[in-house]
Coordinates of C-alpha atoms in Angstrom, one line a residue:
Chain A
M1 CA -139.8 -60.2 -26.1
K2 CA -139.5 -57.9 -29.0
V3 CA -136.1 -57.2 -30.4
A4 CA -134.7 -54.7 -32.9
L5 CA -131.4 -56.1 -34.5
L6 CA -128.9 -53.6 -35.9
G7 CA -126.2 -55.3 -38.0
L8 CA -126.5 -58.4 -40.2
G9 CA -123.1 -59.5 -40.7
S10 CA -121.7 -62.8 -39.4
V11 CA -122.9 -62.1 -35.7
G12 CA -126.3 -60.6 -36.7
Q13 CA -127.0 -63.5 -39.0
G14 CA -126.0 -66.0 -36.2
I15 CA -128.5 -64.4 -33.8
A16 CA -131.3 -64.3 -36.6
S17 CA -130.7 -68.0 -37.4
M18 CA -130.7 -69.0 -33.9
V19 CA -133.9 -67.1 -33.1
L20 CA -135.4 -68.7 -36.2
K21 CA -134.3 -72.2 -35.2
K22 CA -134.9 -72.1 -31.4
G23 CA -137.6 -69.6 -31.1
L24 CA -136.7 -68.7 -27.4
G25 CA -139.8 -66.4 -27.2
I26 CA -137.9 -63.6 -29.3
T27 CA -139.7 -61.7 -31.9
I28 CA -137.6 -59.6 -34.3
T29 CA -139.6 -56.5 -35.0
G30 CA -136.9 -54.2 -36.4
L31 CA -133.8 -55.0 -38.4
A32 CA -131.2 -53.1 -40.3
D33 CA -128.0 -53.9 -42.2
S34 CA -125.6 -51.3 -43.5
K35 CA -127.7 -50.3 -46.5
S36 CA -131.5 -50.9 -45.4
G37 CA -133.9 -51.6 -42.8
I38 CA -137.3 -53.0 -42.0
I39 CA -139.9 -52.5 -39.4
D40 CA -142.7 -54.9 -38.7
A41 CA -144.4 -54.8 -35.2
K42 CA -145.9 -58.2 -35.9
G43 CA -142.6 -59.9 -36.4
I44 CA -140.2 -59.9 -39.4
N45 CA -140.0 -63.1 -41.6
I46 CA -136.5 -64.0 -40.7
E47 CA -136.1 -66.9 -43.1
E48 CA -136.9 -64.6 -46.0
I49 CA -134.4 -62.1 -44.8
L50 CA -131.5 -64.7 -44.4
V51 CA -132.2 -65.9 -48.0
R52 CA -132.1 -62.4 -49.3
K53 CA -129.0 -61.5 -47.3
R54 CA -127.1 -64.7 -48.4
G55 CA -128.0 -63.8 -52.0
G56 CA -125.9 -60.7 -51.6
N57 CA -129.1 -58.3 -51.4
P58 CA -129.9 -55.6 -48.9
A59 CA -132.1 -57.2 -46.1
G60 CA -134.9 -54.7 -46.3
D61 CA -136.1 -51.3 -47.7
T62 CA -133.2 -48.9 -48.7
S63 CA -135.2 -46.0 -47.6
V64 CA -135.2 -47.2 -44.0
S65 CA -132.1 -46.5 -42.0
A66 CA -130.7 -48.0 -38.9
M67 CA -131.7 -44.8 -36.9
D68 CA -135.3 -45.1 -38.2
V69 CA -135.4 -48.6 -36.8
V70 CA -134.0 -47.3 -33.4
Q71 CA -136.6 -44.4 -33.3
N72 CA -139.7 -46.1 -34.8
A73 CA -139.7 -49.8 -34.2
D74 CA -141.7 -51.4 -31.5
Y75 CA -139.0 -53.2 -29.3
D76 CA -138.1 -54.0 -25.8
V77 CA -134.3 -54.7 -26.5
L78 CA -132.0 -53.0 -29.0
V79 CA -129.5 -55.6 -30.2
E80 CA -126.4 -53.5 -31.6
V81 CA -124.1 -55.8 -33.5
T82 CA -122.7 -53.4 -36.2
P83 CA -119.0 -53.3 -36.9
T84 CA -116.6 -51.9 -34.2
N85 CA -115.1 -48.5 -34.7
I86 CA -112.5 -48.1 -31.9
S87 CA -111.7 -44.4 -32.4
T88 CA -115.2 -43.0 -32.2
G89 CA -117.5 -45.9 -31.3
E90 CA -119.9 -44.5 -34.0
P91 CA -122.5 -45.1 -35.2
A92 CA -123.1 -47.7 -32.5
R93 CA -122.8 -45.2 -29.8
T94 CA -125.6 -43.0 -31.2
H95 CA -127.8 -46.1 -31.8
I96 CA -127.2 -47.1 -28.0
T97 CA -127.8 -43.7 -26.5
S98 CA -130.9 -43.2 -28.6
A99 CA -132.4 -46.5 -27.5
L100 CA -131.6 -45.9 -23.8
R101 CA -133.0 -42.5 -23.9
K102 CA -136.2 -44.1 -25.2
G103 CA -136.1 -46.4 -22.0
R104 CA -135.2 -49.5 -24.0
H105 CA -132.7 -52.1 -22.9
V106 CA -129.5 -52.5 -25.0
V107 CA -127.4 -55.7 -25.8
T108 CA -124.4 -55.3 -27.8
S109 CA -121.2 -57.0 -29.0
N110 CA -119.8 -53.7 -30.2
K111 CA -116.4 -53.2 -28.5
G112 CA -116.0 -49.4 -29.6
P113 CA -118.7 -47.7 -27.6
I114 CA -118.2 -50.0 -24.5
A115 CA -114.4 -49.5 -24.4
L116 CA -114.8 -45.7 -25.0
H117 CA -117.8 -44.7 -23.1
H118 CA -118.4 -47.5 -20.4
R119 CA -119.3 -45.3 -17.5
E120 CA -121.4 -42.5 -19.5
L121 CA -123.4 -45.4 -21.2
L122 CA -124.1 -47.3 -17.9
T123 CA -125.1 -44.0 -16.2
L124 CA -127.5 -43.2 -19.0
A125 CA -129.0 -46.8 -18.7
D126 CA -129.3 -46.3 -14.9
T127 CA -131.1 -42.9 -15.4
H128 CA -133.7 -44.5 -17.7
H129 CA -134.1 -47.6 -15.5
V130 CA -133.0 -49.9 -18.2
S131 CA -130.2 -52.5 -18.8
L132 CA -127.1 -52.2 -21.0
R133 CA -125.4 -55.6 -21.4
Y134 CA -122.2 -56.3 -23.4
E135 CA -121.3 -60.0 -22.7
A136 CA -120.5 -60.6 -26.3
T137 CA -117.6 -57.7 -26.5
V138 CA -115.2 -60.0 -24.7
C139 CA -114.1 -63.6 -25.1
G140 CA -116.9 -64.6 -27.3
A141 CA -118.9 -67.5 -25.9
I142 CA -117.3 -67.4 -22.3
P143 CA -119.9 -65.8 -20.1
I144 CA -117.3 -63.8 -18.3
I145 CA -119.3 -60.7 -17.4
H146 CA -122.1 -62.9 -16.0
I147 CA -119.6 -64.8 -13.8
L148 CA -118.1 -61.5 -12.6
E149 CA -121.4 -59.9 -12.0
H150 CA -123.5 -62.7 -10.5
G151 CA -121.4 -66.0 -10.0
L152 CA -118.7 -64.4 -7.9
L153 CA -120.8 -62.1 -5.7
G154 CA -118.9 -61.2 -2.5
N155 CA -115.6 -62.1 -3.9
Q156 CA -112.8 -59.5 -4.4
V157 CA -111.2 -60.0 -7.7
K158 CA -107.5 -59.3 -7.4
A159 CA -106.1 -60.0 -10.8
L160 CA -107.2 -61.1 -14.3
H161 CA -105.0 -62.9 -16.8
G162 CA -106.2 -64.0 -20.1
I163 CA -105.8 -65.0 -23.7
M164 CA -108.3 -62.8 -25.5
N165 CA -107.4 -62.9 -29.1
G166 CA -107.9 -66.1 -31.1
T167 CA -106.1 -65.1 -34.1
C168 CA -102.8 -64.5 -32.1
N169 CA -103.3 -67.7 -30.2
F170 CA -103.8 -69.5 -33.4
I171 CA -100.6 -68.1 -34.9
L172 CA -98.4 -68.9 -31.8
T173 CA -99.9 -72.3 -31.5
R174 CA -98.9 -73.0 -35.1
M175 CA -95.4 -71.5 -34.7
S176 CA -94.8 -73.6 -31.5
E177 CA -96.3 -76.9 -32.7
E178 CA -95.1 -76.8 -36.3
G179 CA -92.1 -74.6 -36.1
L180 CA -93.6 -72.2 -38.7
S181 CA -92.4 -68.7 -39.1
Y182 CA -94.5 -65.8 -38.1
E183 CA -95.3 -64.9 -41.7
Q184 CA -96.3 -68.5 -42.5
A185 CA -98.5 -68.9 -39.6
L186 CA -100.2 -65.6 -40.3
A187 CA -100.8 -66.6 -43.9
E188 CA -102.3 -69.8 -42.7
A189 CA -104.6 -67.8 -40.2
R190 CA -105.8 -65.7 -43.3
E191 CA -106.5 -68.7 -45.3
M192 CA -108.6 -70.2 -42.4
G193 CA -110.5 -66.8 -42.2
Y194 CA -109.1 -66.1 -38.6
A195 CA -107.0 -63.1 -39.7
E196 CA -108.1 -59.9 -41.6
A197 CA -106.3 -58.5 -44.7
D198 CA -104.8 -56.1 -42.3
P199 CA -104.0 -58.1 -39.3
S200 CA -102.3 -55.4 -37.3
Y201 CA -105.3 -54.8 -35.0
D202 CA -104.9 -58.4 -33.7
V203 CA -101.2 -59.1 -34.0
K204 CA -100.1 -55.7 -32.5
G205 CA -102.3 -56.5 -29.5
I206 CA -104.8 -53.8 -29.9
D207 CA -107.9 -56.1 -29.9
P208 CA -106.9 -57.9 -26.7
A209 CA -106.0 -54.5 -25.0
I210 CA -109.6 -53.2 -25.9
K211 CA -111.2 -56.3 -24.3
L212 CA -108.8 -55.8 -21.2
V213 CA -110.2 -52.3 -20.9
I214 CA -113.7 -53.5 -21.1
L215 CA -113.1 -56.2 -18.5
A216 CA -111.1 -54.0 -16.1
N217 CA -113.9 -51.4 -16.2
A218 CA -116.5 -54.0 -15.6
I219 CA -114.7 -55.5 -12.7
W220 CA -113.4 -52.6 -10.9
N221 CA -115.0 -49.5 -12.6
L222 CA -111.6 -48.0 -13.0
G223 CA -112.7 -45.7 -15.9
V224 CA -109.5 -46.8 -17.8
T225 CA -109.1 -46.2 -21.5
L226 CA -106.9 -47.9 -24.2
H227 CA -104.1 -45.4 -23.8
E228 CA -103.4 -46.7 -20.3
V229 CA -102.6 -50.3 -21.4
E230 CA -99.0 -51.1 -22.2
I231 CA -99.1 -53.2 -25.4
T232 CA -96.6 -55.4 -27.0
G233 CA -97.8 -57.6 -30.0
I234 CA -96.7 -61.0 -31.3
D235 CA -95.3 -59.8 -34.7
Q236 CA -91.7 -59.9 -33.5
I237 CA -91.9 -63.5 -32.1
T238 CA -89.5 -65.9 -33.8
P239 CA -89.8 -69.7 -34.1
E240 CA -86.4 -69.9 -32.4
A241 CA -87.9 -68.0 -29.4
L242 CA -90.6 -70.7 -29.2
R243 CA -87.9 -73.4 -29.5
L244 CA -85.9 -71.9 -26.7
A245 CA -89.1 -71.9 -24.5
G246 CA -89.9 -75.4 -25.4
E247 CA -86.5 -76.4 -24.0
D248 CA -87.8 -75.4 -20.6
D249 CA -91.2 -77.3 -21.3
A250 CA -92.7 -73.8 -21.7
T251 CA -94.2 -71.8 -24.6
I252 CA -95.1 -68.1 -25.4
R253 CA -98.6 -66.7 -25.5
L254 CA -100.0 -63.2 -25.7
I255 CA -101.4 -62.5 -22.3
A256 CA -103.6 -59.6 -21.2
E257 CA -103.2 -58.8 -17.5
A258 CA -104.8 -56.4 -15.1
I259 CA -103.7 -56.1 -11.4
P260 CA -105.3 -52.9 -10.0
A261 CA -103.1 -53.1 -6.8
R262 CA -100.1 -52.6 -9.0
Q263 CA -101.8 -50.3 -11.4
L264 CA -100.9 -52.8 -14.0
L265 CA -102.7 -53.0 -17.4
R266 CA -100.6 -54.9 -20.0
V267 CA -100.8 -56.9 -23.1
S268 CA -97.6 -58.8 -23.8
P269 CA -95.9 -62.0 -25.0
R270 CA -95.1 -64.1 -22.0
I271 CA -93.4 -67.4 -21.1
L272 CA -95.8 -70.0 -19.5
P273 CA -95.2 -73.6 -18.7
R274 CA -97.0 -75.8 -21.2
S275 CA -99.0 -77.3 -18.2
H276 CA -100.4 -73.8 -17.3
P277 CA -104.3 -73.6 -17.6
L278 CA -104.0 -70.5 -19.8
V279 CA -102.0 -72.5 -22.5
V280 CA -105.0 -73.2 -24.8
K281 CA -104.6 -74.2 -28.4
G282 CA -105.7 -72.7 -31.6
T283 CA -108.4 -69.9 -31.7
L284 CA -109.6 -70.7 -28.1
N285 CA -109.8 -68.0 -25.5
A286 CA -109.1 -68.3 -21.8
V287 CA -109.4 -66.1 -18.7
T288 CA -108.0 -66.7 -15.1
L289 CA -109.5 -64.7 -12.3
E290 CA -107.6 -64.5 -8.9
T291 CA -110.2 -64.0 -6.1
D292 CA -110.0 -63.7 -2.4
M293 CA -112.5 -66.4 -1.6
A294 CA -113.0 -68.7 -4.6
G295 CA -109.2 -68.8 -5.3
S296 CA -108.0 -69.0 -8.8
L297 CA -110.6 -69.8 -11.5
T298 CA -110.0 -70.4 -15.2
F299 CA -112.6 -70.3 -18.0
I300 CA -111.9 -71.6 -21.5
G301 CA -114.0 -71.3 -24.6
K302 CA -114.4 -70.2 -28.2
G303 CA -113.5 -66.5 -28.4
A304 CA -115.2 -65.8 -31.8
G305 CA -117.6 -67.2 -34.3
S306 CA -121.1 -66.4 -35.6
I307 CA -123.1 -68.8 -33.3
E308 CA -120.8 -68.5 -30.3
T309 CA -121.2 -64.8 -30.3
A310 CA -124.9 -65.2 -30.7
S311 CA -124.8 -67.4 -27.6
A312 CA -123.5 -64.5 -25.6
I313 CA -126.1 -62.0 -27.1
I314 CA -129.0 -64.3 -26.7
G315 CA -127.9 -65.0 -23.0
D316 CA -128.0 -61.2 -22.4
I317 CA -131.4 -60.7 -23.9
L318 CA -133.0 -63.6 -21.9
F319 CA -131.3 -62.4 -18.8
I320 CA -132.9 -59.0 -19.3
R321 CA -136.3 -60.7 -19.8
E322 CA -135.9 -62.7 -16.5
Q323 CA -134.8 -59.4 -14.6
Y324 CA -137.7 -57.2 -15.9
D325 CA -141.1 -58.7 -15.5
G326 CA -142.8 -56.1 -17.7
C327 CA -141.3 -57.3 -21.0
S328 CA -143.3 -60.0 -22.8
Chain B
M1 CA -80.7 -64.6 2.3
V2 CA -78.4 -67.3 1.3
Q3 CA -79.2 -70.8 0.3
V4 CA -77.0 -73.4 2.3
S5 CA -76.6 -77.1 2.0
M6 CA -75.4 -78.8 5.2
K7 CA -74.4 -82.3 5.9
L8 CA -75.2 -83.1 9.5
E9 CA -74.3 -86.1 11.8
M10 CA -76.4 -87.0 14.9
K11 CA -77.3 -89.7 17.2
D12 CA -79.9 -92.1 16.1
T13 CA -82.3 -91.6 19.0
P14 CA -86.0 -90.7 18.9
G15 CA -86.7 -86.9 18.5
Q16 CA -83.1 -86.1 17.6
L17 CA -83.8 -85.1 14.2
V18 CA -86.5 -82.6 15.3
R19 CA -84.2 -81.1 17.9
A20 CA -81.5 -80.8 15.2
L21 CA -83.7 -78.9 12.8
K22 CA -85.3 -76.5 15.4
P23 CA -82.4 -74.1 15.4
I24 CA -83.0 -73.5 11.7
S25 CA -86.4 -71.7 12.3
D26 CA -85.1 -70.3 15.5
T27 CA -82.5 -68.4 13.3
G28 CA -84.8 -67.2 10.7
G29 CA -84.2 -70.0 8.3
N30 CA -86.5 -72.0 6.0
I31 CA -86.1 -75.6 5.3
I32 CA -86.0 -76.4 1.6
A33 CA -85.1 -80.1 1.7
V34 CA -84.2 -82.7 4.3
I35 CA -82.6 -85.8 2.9
H36 CA -82.3 -88.6 5.5
Q37 CA -80.4 -91.6 4.2
R38 CA -80.6 -94.4 6.7
E39 CA -79.0 -97.0 4.6
S40 CA -75.8 -95.1 4.5
L41 CA -75.3 -95.8 8.2
T42 CA -71.5 -95.9 8.7
R43 CA -71.3 -96.3 12.5
A44 CA -73.7 -97.7 14.9
E45 CA -76.3 -95.2 16.4
V46 CA -75.1 -92.3 14.2
I47 CA -77.1 -91.0 11.2
D48 CA -76.2 -88.7 8.4
V49 CA -78.8 -86.0 7.3
Q50 CA -78.4 -83.5 4.5
V51 CA -80.4 -80.4 4.6
V52 CA -81.0 -77.6 2.3
I53 CA -82.0 -74.3 3.9
E54 CA -82.3 -70.7 3.2
L55 CA -81.3 -68.1 5.9
P56 CA -80.0 -64.8 6.6
E57 CA -76.3 -64.8 5.7
K58 CA -75.2 -63.2 9.1
R59 CA -76.9 -66.0 11.2
L60 CA -75.2 -68.9 9.7
E61 CA -72.5 -69.0 12.5
E62 CA -75.1 -68.8 15.1
L63 CA -77.1 -71.7 13.6
V64 CA -74.0 -73.9 13.5
A65 CA -73.3 -73.1 17.2
R66 CA -76.9 -74.0 18.1
M67 CA -76.9 -77.1 16.3
N68 CA -73.7 -78.1 18.1
E69 CA -75.4 -77.5 21.4
Q70 CA -78.1 -80.0 20.4
G71 CA -75.4 -82.6 19.9
V72 CA -75.3 -82.3 16.1
T73 CA -72.1 -82.2 14.2
V74 CA -72.0 -80.0 11.1
Q75 CA -69.8 -81.9 8.8
R76 CA -69.9 -79.7 5.6
I77 CA -71.3 -76.4 4.6
G78 CA -71.9 -75.2 1.1
T79 CA -73.5 -71.9 0.4
E80 CA -74.9 -70.4 -2.8
R81 CA -75.3 -66.6 -2.8
L82 CA -77.5 -66.0 -5.8
I83 CA -80.6 -68.1 -5.3
H84 CA -83.4 -66.3 -7.2
K85 CA -83.5 -67.4 -10.8
K86 CA -85.3 -66.3 -13.6
S87 CA -85.5 -67.4 -17.2
L88 CA -86.2 -64.9 -20.0
I89 CA -86.3 -64.8 -23.8
L90 CA -84.8 -62.0 -25.9
I91 CA -85.5 -61.4 -29.5
G92 CA -83.7 -58.8 -31.6
H93 CA -80.2 -57.9 -33.0
I94 CA -78.7 -59.3 -29.7
M95 CA -75.1 -59.8 -30.9
H96 CA -74.7 -56.7 -33.0
T97 CA -76.1 -54.4 -30.3
D98 CA -73.1 -55.5 -28.1
L99 CA -74.0 -58.5 -26.2
T100 CA -71.1 -58.1 -23.7
D101 CA -72.4 -54.7 -22.8
T102 CA -76.0 -56.1 -22.3
V103 CA -74.6 -58.8 -20.0
D104 CA -72.4 -56.4 -18.2
H105 CA -75.2 -54.2 -17.2
I106 CA -76.5 -57.1 -15.0
D107 CA -73.1 -58.6 -14.0
T108 CA -71.7 -55.3 -12.6
T109 CA -74.7 -54.8 -10.2
G110 CA -73.1 -57.0 -7.5
Y111 CA -76.5 -58.5 -6.8
A112 CA -77.3 -60.3 -10.0
E113 CA -75.7 -62.0 -12.9
V114 CA -76.4 -63.7 -16.1
S115 CA -75.7 -67.3 -15.4
E116 CA -76.9 -68.9 -18.6
L117 CA -77.2 -67.7 -22.2
E118 CA -78.3 -69.7 -25.2
L119 CA -78.2 -67.8 -28.6
I120 CA -79.9 -68.8 -32.0
M121 CA -78.8 -66.7 -35.0
P122 CA -80.9 -68.1 -37.9
A123 CA -79.4 -65.9 -40.7
I124 CA -77.3 -62.7 -41.2
A125 CA -79.5 -59.5 -40.7
E126 CA -82.2 -61.7 -39.2
P127 CA -83.2 -61.1 -35.7
S128 CA -81.7 -63.6 -33.2
S129 CA -83.4 -65.2 -30.2
A130 CA -81.8 -66.0 -26.8
R131 CA -82.7 -67.6 -23.6
M132 CA -81.2 -65.9 -20.6
M133 CA -81.0 -67.0 -17.0
I134 CA -80.5 -64.3 -14.4
K135 CA -79.6 -65.2 -10.9
A136 CA -80.0 -62.6 -8.1
T137 CA -79.5 -62.5 -4.3
N138 CA -83.2 -62.0 -3.5
A139 CA -86.6 -61.1 -5.1
E140 CA -86.1 -57.2 -4.8
A141 CA -82.5 -57.5 -6.4
M142 CA -84.1 -59.6 -9.2
N143 CA -86.7 -56.8 -9.9
K144 CA -84.0 -54.2 -10.1
A145 CA -82.0 -56.4 -12.5
L146 CA -84.9 -56.9 -14.6
E147 CA -85.7 -53.2 -14.8
I148 CA -82.0 -52.7 -15.9
L149 CA -82.4 -55.3 -18.5
R150 CA -85.6 -53.7 -19.7
Q151 CA -84.1 -50.3 -20.2
V152 CA -81.0 -51.6 -21.9
A153 CA -83.3 -53.7 -24.2
R154 CA -85.6 -50.8 -25.0
K155 CA -82.5 -48.7 -26.1
K156 CA -81.3 -51.7 -28.3
D157 CA -84.7 -52.4 -29.6
I158 CA -84.6 -55.9 -28.1
L159 CA -87.9 -57.6 -27.0
V160 CA -87.8 -59.1 -23.6
I161 CA -90.3 -61.8 -23.0
E162 CA -90.7 -62.5 -19.2
S163 CA -92.5 -65.4 -17.7
L164 CA -96.1 -65.1 -16.4
E165 CA -95.7 -67.1 -13.1
E166 CA -93.1 -65.1 -11.3
N167 CA -94.8 -61.9 -12.1
G168 CA -98.3 -63.1 -11.0

């Protein structure tokens, strides 16, 4: 199975190192980071690239761009793991559409193009008889898309509730357990590398709302966008509010919910009993599906991380290999 | 619907309890609890049973009549009109945006009221946090009351945190 890898940040390096370590029958024949690219039909020396990258150098030849790799490398699957741009989805959208038009499968962790152009991209993949898979865009290591597409065949999914942002969950866990103020818990999250310098994308609830859009479209094909989600973040939560919830043996978590029968798409802080299955600690993610036959199902796992996200990407690549015999 | 707690007295014979409870479902009621204390026997061959039920308010008299027909004596009746409860958390300048007015919006509806309020004000000018219990006559009334609260809170820039369970 020949793979072209675009993006060599934390997720890209995680994928490369797992391919190097585990083999898995995957050969990387094209590769690009933000400044350079390499094309080698016989397989790129990953070990060398990772050493170079960790030394702060461009991975390859600065005269080769990501688009050159998309157009000219010899690959079966394009793995698009460049940084997310939520207003345009670019440049990932162009990378993805170009590969699909060439009749190549695409696997991505990039939330931008999937949240913005889900239907258009899936239709394009269909037209060219290839797969577009995006397990890694939501809930990190939890194979929630696989579960929805294959594990629950024949079920009707009536509602979805989830904790889809590890940063917010970490902050609320620390506030609840240690009585920290919001500012203290946020500072701690930054120190641990869980929060960005500008944390608003997480704490204002935008990131979980994007994931909710992706899941709602994946399950119900609603064609919804971020503008249709009612969003309240966690930046107004006080330690006193958590203490008051605690008096009822409850706590507060940021919950993303979708209930199509009520046309409800919402991300908001909610009171949950401490014993509720969605009350997970730290940076964990959790998703509960309400279905007509299987009843209520809850999945818990790591929502981010280099190797955890690589797990979702590699799962998608190998799934495509199983589905399409033509790939080698 | 009202919630009613009743103290019943009946003969201690086989099948009597089932016969005594049957009129509850016949009048559209639901049994929430049956407390049967055998050890509290006061007179021979007579037992006391406490039941907590929910039923349409207008059918309470009919229920008592039907129970009497079954040879059951209704010794005491207590009713609670507001049986739907919901706990919420509010964050914001709760006092300084006229707390009385906020509570009055619910209390003046006639179908819901604020039954508990616990307020923590950490420091002057800091947002305060409150736990509020609302009681309402039924689920529909509760939803209406919550919508009123949400609107008032929006105007006063107060964050309302609702529970997940009851919305599910």
